[in-house]
mmCIF file of C-alpha atoms and ligand atoms in Angstrom:
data_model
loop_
_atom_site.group_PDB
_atom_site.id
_atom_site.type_symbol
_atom_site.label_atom_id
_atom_site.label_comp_id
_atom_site.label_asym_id
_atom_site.label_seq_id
_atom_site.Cartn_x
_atom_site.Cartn_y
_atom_site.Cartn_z
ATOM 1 C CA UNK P 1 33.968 64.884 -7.083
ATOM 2 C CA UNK P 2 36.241 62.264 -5.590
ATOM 3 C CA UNK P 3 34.853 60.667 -2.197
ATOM 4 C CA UNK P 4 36.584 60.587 0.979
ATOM 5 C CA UNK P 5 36.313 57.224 2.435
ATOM 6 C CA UNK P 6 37.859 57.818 6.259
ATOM 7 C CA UNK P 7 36.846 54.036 7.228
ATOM 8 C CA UNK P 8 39.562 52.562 4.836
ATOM 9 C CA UNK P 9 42.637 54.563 6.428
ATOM 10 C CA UNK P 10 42.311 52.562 9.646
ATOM 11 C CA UNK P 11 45.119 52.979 11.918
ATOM 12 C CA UNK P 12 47.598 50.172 13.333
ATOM 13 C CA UNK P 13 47.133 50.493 16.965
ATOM 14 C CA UNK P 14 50.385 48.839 18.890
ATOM 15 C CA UNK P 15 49.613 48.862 22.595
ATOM 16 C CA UNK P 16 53.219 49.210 24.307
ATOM 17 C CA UNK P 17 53.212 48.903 28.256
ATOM 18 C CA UNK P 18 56.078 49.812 30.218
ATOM 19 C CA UNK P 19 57.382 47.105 32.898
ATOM 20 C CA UNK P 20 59.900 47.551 35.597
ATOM 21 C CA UNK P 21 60.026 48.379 39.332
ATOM 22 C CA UNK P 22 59.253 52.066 41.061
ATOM 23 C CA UNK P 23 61.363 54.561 40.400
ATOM 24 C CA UNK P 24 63.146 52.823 37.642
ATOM 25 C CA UNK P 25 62.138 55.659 35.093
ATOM 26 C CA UNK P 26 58.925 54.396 33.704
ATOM 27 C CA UNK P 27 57.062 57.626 33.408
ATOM 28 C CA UNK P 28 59.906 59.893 32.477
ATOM 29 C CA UNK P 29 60.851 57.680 29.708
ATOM 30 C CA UNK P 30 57.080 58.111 28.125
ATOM 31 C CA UNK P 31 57.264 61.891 28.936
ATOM 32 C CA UNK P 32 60.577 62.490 27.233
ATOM 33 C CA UNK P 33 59.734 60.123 24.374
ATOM 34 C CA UNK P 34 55.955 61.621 23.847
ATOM 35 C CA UNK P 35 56.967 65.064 23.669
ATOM 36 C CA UNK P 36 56.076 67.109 20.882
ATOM 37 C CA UNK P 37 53.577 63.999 19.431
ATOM 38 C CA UNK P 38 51.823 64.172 22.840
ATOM 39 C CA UNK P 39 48.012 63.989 22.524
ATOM 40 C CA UNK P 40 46.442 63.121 25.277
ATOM 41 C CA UNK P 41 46.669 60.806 28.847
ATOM 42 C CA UNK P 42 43.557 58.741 29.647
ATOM 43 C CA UNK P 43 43.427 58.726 33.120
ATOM 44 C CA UNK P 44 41.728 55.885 34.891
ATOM 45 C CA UNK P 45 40.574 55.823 38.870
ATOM 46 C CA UNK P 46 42.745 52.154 38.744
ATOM 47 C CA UNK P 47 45.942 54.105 38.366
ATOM 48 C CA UNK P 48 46.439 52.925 35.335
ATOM 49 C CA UNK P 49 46.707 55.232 31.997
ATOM 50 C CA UNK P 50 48.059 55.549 28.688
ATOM 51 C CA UNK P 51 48.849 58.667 26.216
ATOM 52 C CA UNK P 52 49.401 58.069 22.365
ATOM 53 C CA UNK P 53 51.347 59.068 19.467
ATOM 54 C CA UNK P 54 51.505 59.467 15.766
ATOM 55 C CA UNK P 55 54.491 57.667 15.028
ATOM 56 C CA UNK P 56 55.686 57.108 11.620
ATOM 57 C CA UNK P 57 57.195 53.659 10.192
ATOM 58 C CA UNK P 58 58.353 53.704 6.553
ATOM 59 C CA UNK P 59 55.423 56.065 5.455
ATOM 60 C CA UNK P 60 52.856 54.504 7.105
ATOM 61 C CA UNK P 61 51.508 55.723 10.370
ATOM 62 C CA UNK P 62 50.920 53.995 13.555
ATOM 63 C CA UNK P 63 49.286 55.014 16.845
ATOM 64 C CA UNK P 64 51.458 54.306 19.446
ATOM 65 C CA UNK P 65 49.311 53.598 22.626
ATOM 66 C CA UNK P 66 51.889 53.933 25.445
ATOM 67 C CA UNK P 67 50.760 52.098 29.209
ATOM 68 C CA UNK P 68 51.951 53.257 32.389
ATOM 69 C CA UNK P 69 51.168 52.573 35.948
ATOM 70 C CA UNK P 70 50.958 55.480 38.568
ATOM 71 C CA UNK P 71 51.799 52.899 40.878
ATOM 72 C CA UNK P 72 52.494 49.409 42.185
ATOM 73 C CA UNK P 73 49.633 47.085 40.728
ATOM 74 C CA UNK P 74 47.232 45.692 43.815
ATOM 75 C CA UNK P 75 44.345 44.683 41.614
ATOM 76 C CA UNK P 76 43.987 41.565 39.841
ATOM 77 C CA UNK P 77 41.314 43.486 37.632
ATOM 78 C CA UNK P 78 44.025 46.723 36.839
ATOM 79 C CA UNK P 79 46.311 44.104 35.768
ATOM 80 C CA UNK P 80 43.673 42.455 33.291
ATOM 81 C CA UNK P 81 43.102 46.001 31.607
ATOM 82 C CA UNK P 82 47.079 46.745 31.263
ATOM 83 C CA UNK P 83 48.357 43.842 30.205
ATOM 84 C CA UNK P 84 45.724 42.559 28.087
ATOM 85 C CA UNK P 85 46.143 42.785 24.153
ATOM 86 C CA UNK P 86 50.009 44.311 24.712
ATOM 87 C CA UNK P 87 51.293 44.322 21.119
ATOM 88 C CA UNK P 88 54.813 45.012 22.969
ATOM 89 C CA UNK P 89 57.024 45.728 26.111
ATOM 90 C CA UNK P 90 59.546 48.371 27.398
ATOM 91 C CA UNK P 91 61.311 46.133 30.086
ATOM 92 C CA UNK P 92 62.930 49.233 32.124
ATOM 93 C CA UNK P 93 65.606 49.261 34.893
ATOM 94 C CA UNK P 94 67.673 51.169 36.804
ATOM 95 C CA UNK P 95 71.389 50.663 35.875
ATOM 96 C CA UNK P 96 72.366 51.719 39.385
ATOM 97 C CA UNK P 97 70.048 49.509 41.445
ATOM 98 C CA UNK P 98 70.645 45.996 40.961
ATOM 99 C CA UNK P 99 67.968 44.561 42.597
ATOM 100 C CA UNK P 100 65.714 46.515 39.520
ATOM 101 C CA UNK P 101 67.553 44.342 37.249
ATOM 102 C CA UNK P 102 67.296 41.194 39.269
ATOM 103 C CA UNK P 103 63.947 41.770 39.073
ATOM 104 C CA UNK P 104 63.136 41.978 35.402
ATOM 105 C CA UNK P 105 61.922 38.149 35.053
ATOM 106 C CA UNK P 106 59.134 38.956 37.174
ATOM 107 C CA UNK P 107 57.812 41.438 35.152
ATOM 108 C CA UNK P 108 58.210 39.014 31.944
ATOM 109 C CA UNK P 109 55.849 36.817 34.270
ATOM 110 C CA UNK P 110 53.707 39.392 35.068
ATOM 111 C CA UNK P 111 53.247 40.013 31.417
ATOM 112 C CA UNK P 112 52.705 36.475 30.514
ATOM 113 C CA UNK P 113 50.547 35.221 33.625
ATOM 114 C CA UNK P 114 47.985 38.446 32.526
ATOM 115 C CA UNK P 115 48.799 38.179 28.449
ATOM 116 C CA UNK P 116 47.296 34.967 27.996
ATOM 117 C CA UNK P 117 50.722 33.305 27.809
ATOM 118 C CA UNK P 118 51.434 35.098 24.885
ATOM 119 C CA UNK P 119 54.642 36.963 24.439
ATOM 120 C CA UNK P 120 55.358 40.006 22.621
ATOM 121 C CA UNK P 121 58.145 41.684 21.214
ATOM 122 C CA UNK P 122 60.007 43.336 23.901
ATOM 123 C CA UNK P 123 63.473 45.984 24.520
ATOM 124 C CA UNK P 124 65.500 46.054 27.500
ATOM 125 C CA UNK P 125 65.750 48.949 28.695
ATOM 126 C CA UNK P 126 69.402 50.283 30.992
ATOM 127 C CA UNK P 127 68.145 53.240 32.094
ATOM 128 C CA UNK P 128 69.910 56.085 34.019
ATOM 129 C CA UNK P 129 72.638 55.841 31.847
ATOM 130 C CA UNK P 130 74.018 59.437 33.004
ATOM 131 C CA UNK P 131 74.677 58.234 36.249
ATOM 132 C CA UNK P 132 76.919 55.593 35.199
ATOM 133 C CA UNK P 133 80.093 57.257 36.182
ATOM 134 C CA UNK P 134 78.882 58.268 39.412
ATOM 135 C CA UNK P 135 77.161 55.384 40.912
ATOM 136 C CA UNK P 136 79.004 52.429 42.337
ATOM 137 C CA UNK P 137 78.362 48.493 41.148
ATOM 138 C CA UNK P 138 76.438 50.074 38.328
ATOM 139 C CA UNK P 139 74.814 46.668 36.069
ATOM 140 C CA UNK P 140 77.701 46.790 33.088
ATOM 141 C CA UNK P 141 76.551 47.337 29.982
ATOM 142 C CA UNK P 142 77.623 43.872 28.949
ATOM 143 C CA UNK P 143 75.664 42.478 31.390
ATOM 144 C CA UNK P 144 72.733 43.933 30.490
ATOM 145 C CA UNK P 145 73.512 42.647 26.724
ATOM 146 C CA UNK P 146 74.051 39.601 27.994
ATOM 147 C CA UNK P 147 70.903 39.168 29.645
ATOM 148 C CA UNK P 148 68.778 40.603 26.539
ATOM 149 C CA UNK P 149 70.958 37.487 24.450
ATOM 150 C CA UNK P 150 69.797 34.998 27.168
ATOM 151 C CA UNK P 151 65.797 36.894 27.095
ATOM 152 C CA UNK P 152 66.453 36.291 22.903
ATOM 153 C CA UNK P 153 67.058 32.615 23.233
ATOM 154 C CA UNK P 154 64.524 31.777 25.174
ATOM 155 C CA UNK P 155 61.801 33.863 23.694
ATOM 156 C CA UNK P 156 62.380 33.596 19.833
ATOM 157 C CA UNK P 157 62.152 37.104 19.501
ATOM 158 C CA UNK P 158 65.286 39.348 18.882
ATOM 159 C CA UNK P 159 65.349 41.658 21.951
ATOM 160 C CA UNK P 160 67.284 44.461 21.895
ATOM 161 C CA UNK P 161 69.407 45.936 25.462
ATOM 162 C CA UNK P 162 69.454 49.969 24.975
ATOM 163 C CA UNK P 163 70.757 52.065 27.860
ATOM 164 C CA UNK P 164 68.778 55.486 28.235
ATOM 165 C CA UNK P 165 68.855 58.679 29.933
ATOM 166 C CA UNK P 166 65.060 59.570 30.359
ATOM 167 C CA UNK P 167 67.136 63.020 31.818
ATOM 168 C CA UNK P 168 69.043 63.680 29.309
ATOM 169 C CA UNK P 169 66.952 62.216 26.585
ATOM 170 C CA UNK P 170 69.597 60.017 25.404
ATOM 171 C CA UNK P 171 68.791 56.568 23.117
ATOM 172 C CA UNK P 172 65.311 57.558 24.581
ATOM 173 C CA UNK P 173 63.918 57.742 20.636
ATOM 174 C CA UNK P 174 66.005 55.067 19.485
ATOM 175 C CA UNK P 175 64.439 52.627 22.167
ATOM 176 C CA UNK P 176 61.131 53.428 21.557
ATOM 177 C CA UNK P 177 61.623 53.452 17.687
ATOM 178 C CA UNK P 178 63.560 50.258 17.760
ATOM 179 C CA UNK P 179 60.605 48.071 19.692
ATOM 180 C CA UNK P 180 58.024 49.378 17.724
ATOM 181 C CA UNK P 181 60.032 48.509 14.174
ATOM 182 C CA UNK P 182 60.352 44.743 15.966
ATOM 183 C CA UNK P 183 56.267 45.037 16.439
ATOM 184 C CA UNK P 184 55.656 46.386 13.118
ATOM 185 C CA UNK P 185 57.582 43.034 11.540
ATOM 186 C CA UNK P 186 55.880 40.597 13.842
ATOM 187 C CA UNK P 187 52.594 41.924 13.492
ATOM 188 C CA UNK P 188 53.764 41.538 9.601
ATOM 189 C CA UNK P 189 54.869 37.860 9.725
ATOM 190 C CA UNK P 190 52.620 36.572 12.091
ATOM 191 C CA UNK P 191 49.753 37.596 9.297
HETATM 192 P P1 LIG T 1 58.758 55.127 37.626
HETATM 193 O O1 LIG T 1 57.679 55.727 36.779
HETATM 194 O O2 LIG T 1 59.417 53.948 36.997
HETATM 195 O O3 LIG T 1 58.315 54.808 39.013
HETATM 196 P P2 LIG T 1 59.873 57.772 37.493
HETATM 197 O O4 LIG T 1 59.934 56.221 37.775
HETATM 198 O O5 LIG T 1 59.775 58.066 36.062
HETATM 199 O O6 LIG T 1 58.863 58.386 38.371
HETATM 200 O O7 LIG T 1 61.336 58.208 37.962
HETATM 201 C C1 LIG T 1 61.779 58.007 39.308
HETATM 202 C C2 LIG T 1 62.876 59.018 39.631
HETATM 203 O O8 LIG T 1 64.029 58.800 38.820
HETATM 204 C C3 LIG T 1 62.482 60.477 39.375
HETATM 205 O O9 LIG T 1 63.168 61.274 40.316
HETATM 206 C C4 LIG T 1 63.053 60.747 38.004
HETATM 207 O O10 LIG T 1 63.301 62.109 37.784
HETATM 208 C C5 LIG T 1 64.345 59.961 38.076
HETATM 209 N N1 LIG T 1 64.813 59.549 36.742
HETATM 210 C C6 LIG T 1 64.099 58.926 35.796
HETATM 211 N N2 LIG T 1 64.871 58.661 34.730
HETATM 212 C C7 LIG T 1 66.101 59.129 35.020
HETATM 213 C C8 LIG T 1 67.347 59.152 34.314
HETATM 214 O O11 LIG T 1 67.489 58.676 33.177
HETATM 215 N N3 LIG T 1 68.425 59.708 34.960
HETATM 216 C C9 LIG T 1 68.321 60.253 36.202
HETATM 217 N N4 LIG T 1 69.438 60.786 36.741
HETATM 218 N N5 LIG T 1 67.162 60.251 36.901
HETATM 219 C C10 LIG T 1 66.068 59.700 36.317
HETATM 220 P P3 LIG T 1 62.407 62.088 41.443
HETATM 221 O O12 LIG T 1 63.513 62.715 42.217
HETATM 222 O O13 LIG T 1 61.554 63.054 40.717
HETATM 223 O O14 LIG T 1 61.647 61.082 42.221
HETATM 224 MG MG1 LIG T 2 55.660 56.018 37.179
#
């Protein structure tokens, strides 16, 4: 009778966190993007938690581990825990508050100051994209392209600018899908 052997089907873990200011969409984007594949939240007293999904790449299947904060980070030790071992980063803001998008290199900062240095694949993330039409000095989408080019550049890594709709659900999957295909292939050349 043939054998079983579980420890050989290891799973890739790829620890995503998501970055960006309050309000920006952080935790809708994870809830509309975990849906059905939605297992389970670990809750920790630092207000910091993460859920995780089956997600399959080209046949093989990864564990998506997706990090959120309930809050603004006060602790140096909550930062340790969230960004520590981040295999990749949603950088999110709000297309109709500039200052969110002003603020995106402080999150790369944040990342790198509590990441060892080390950077990760990362997406840009527009979000609010239904409110586009409505909201006045809305960031452009070229400008957000633009800035993902200039974040490219600099970081050696190809990083996509996707605009979402966390209430709609639009490019929600696509965002998602697209950063973890750009961890799956760095994870893969890096060895
Ligand atoms: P955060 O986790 O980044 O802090 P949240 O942000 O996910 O809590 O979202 C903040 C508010 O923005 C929420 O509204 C949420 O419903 C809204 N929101 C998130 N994404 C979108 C989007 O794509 N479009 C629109 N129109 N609203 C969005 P409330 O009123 O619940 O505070
Ligand atoms: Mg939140």
């Amino acid at each position: 009778m043939e054998e079983k052997c579980i420890t050989s089907e290891r799973r890739k873990i790829f620890k995503i966190v998501l970055l960006g200011d309050g309000a920006v969409g952080k935790t809708a984007l994870r809830h509309r993007y975990l849906g059905d594949g939605f297992q389970q939240s670990y809750s920790m007293t630092i207000g910091a938690d993460f859920a995780v999904k089956r997600v399959n790449l080209d046949g093989e299947e990864v564990v998506a581990q997706i990090w959120d904060l309930a809050g603004q980070i006060r602790f140096q030790s909550v930062r340790e825990v969230y960004y520590q071992g981040a295999t990749g980063a949603l950088l999110v803001f709000d297309i109709t508050r500039s200052p969110t998008f002003e603020n995106i290199p402080n999150w790369i900062t944040e990342l790198l100051d509590n990441n060892k240095n080390k950077i990760v694949p990362m997406v840009l993330i527009g979000n609010k994209s239904d409110l586009r039409n409505t909201a006045d000095g809305a960031i452009t989408y070229d400008a957000g392209l633009e800035y993902a080019q200039n974040l490219s550049a600099w970081s050696h890594f190809e990083i996509p600018y996707i605009e979402t709709s966390a209430l709609s659900g639009d490019n929600v999957e696509s965002g998602f899908a697209v950063l973890l295909r750009n961890i799956e292939n760095f994870l893969d050349s890096s060895g």
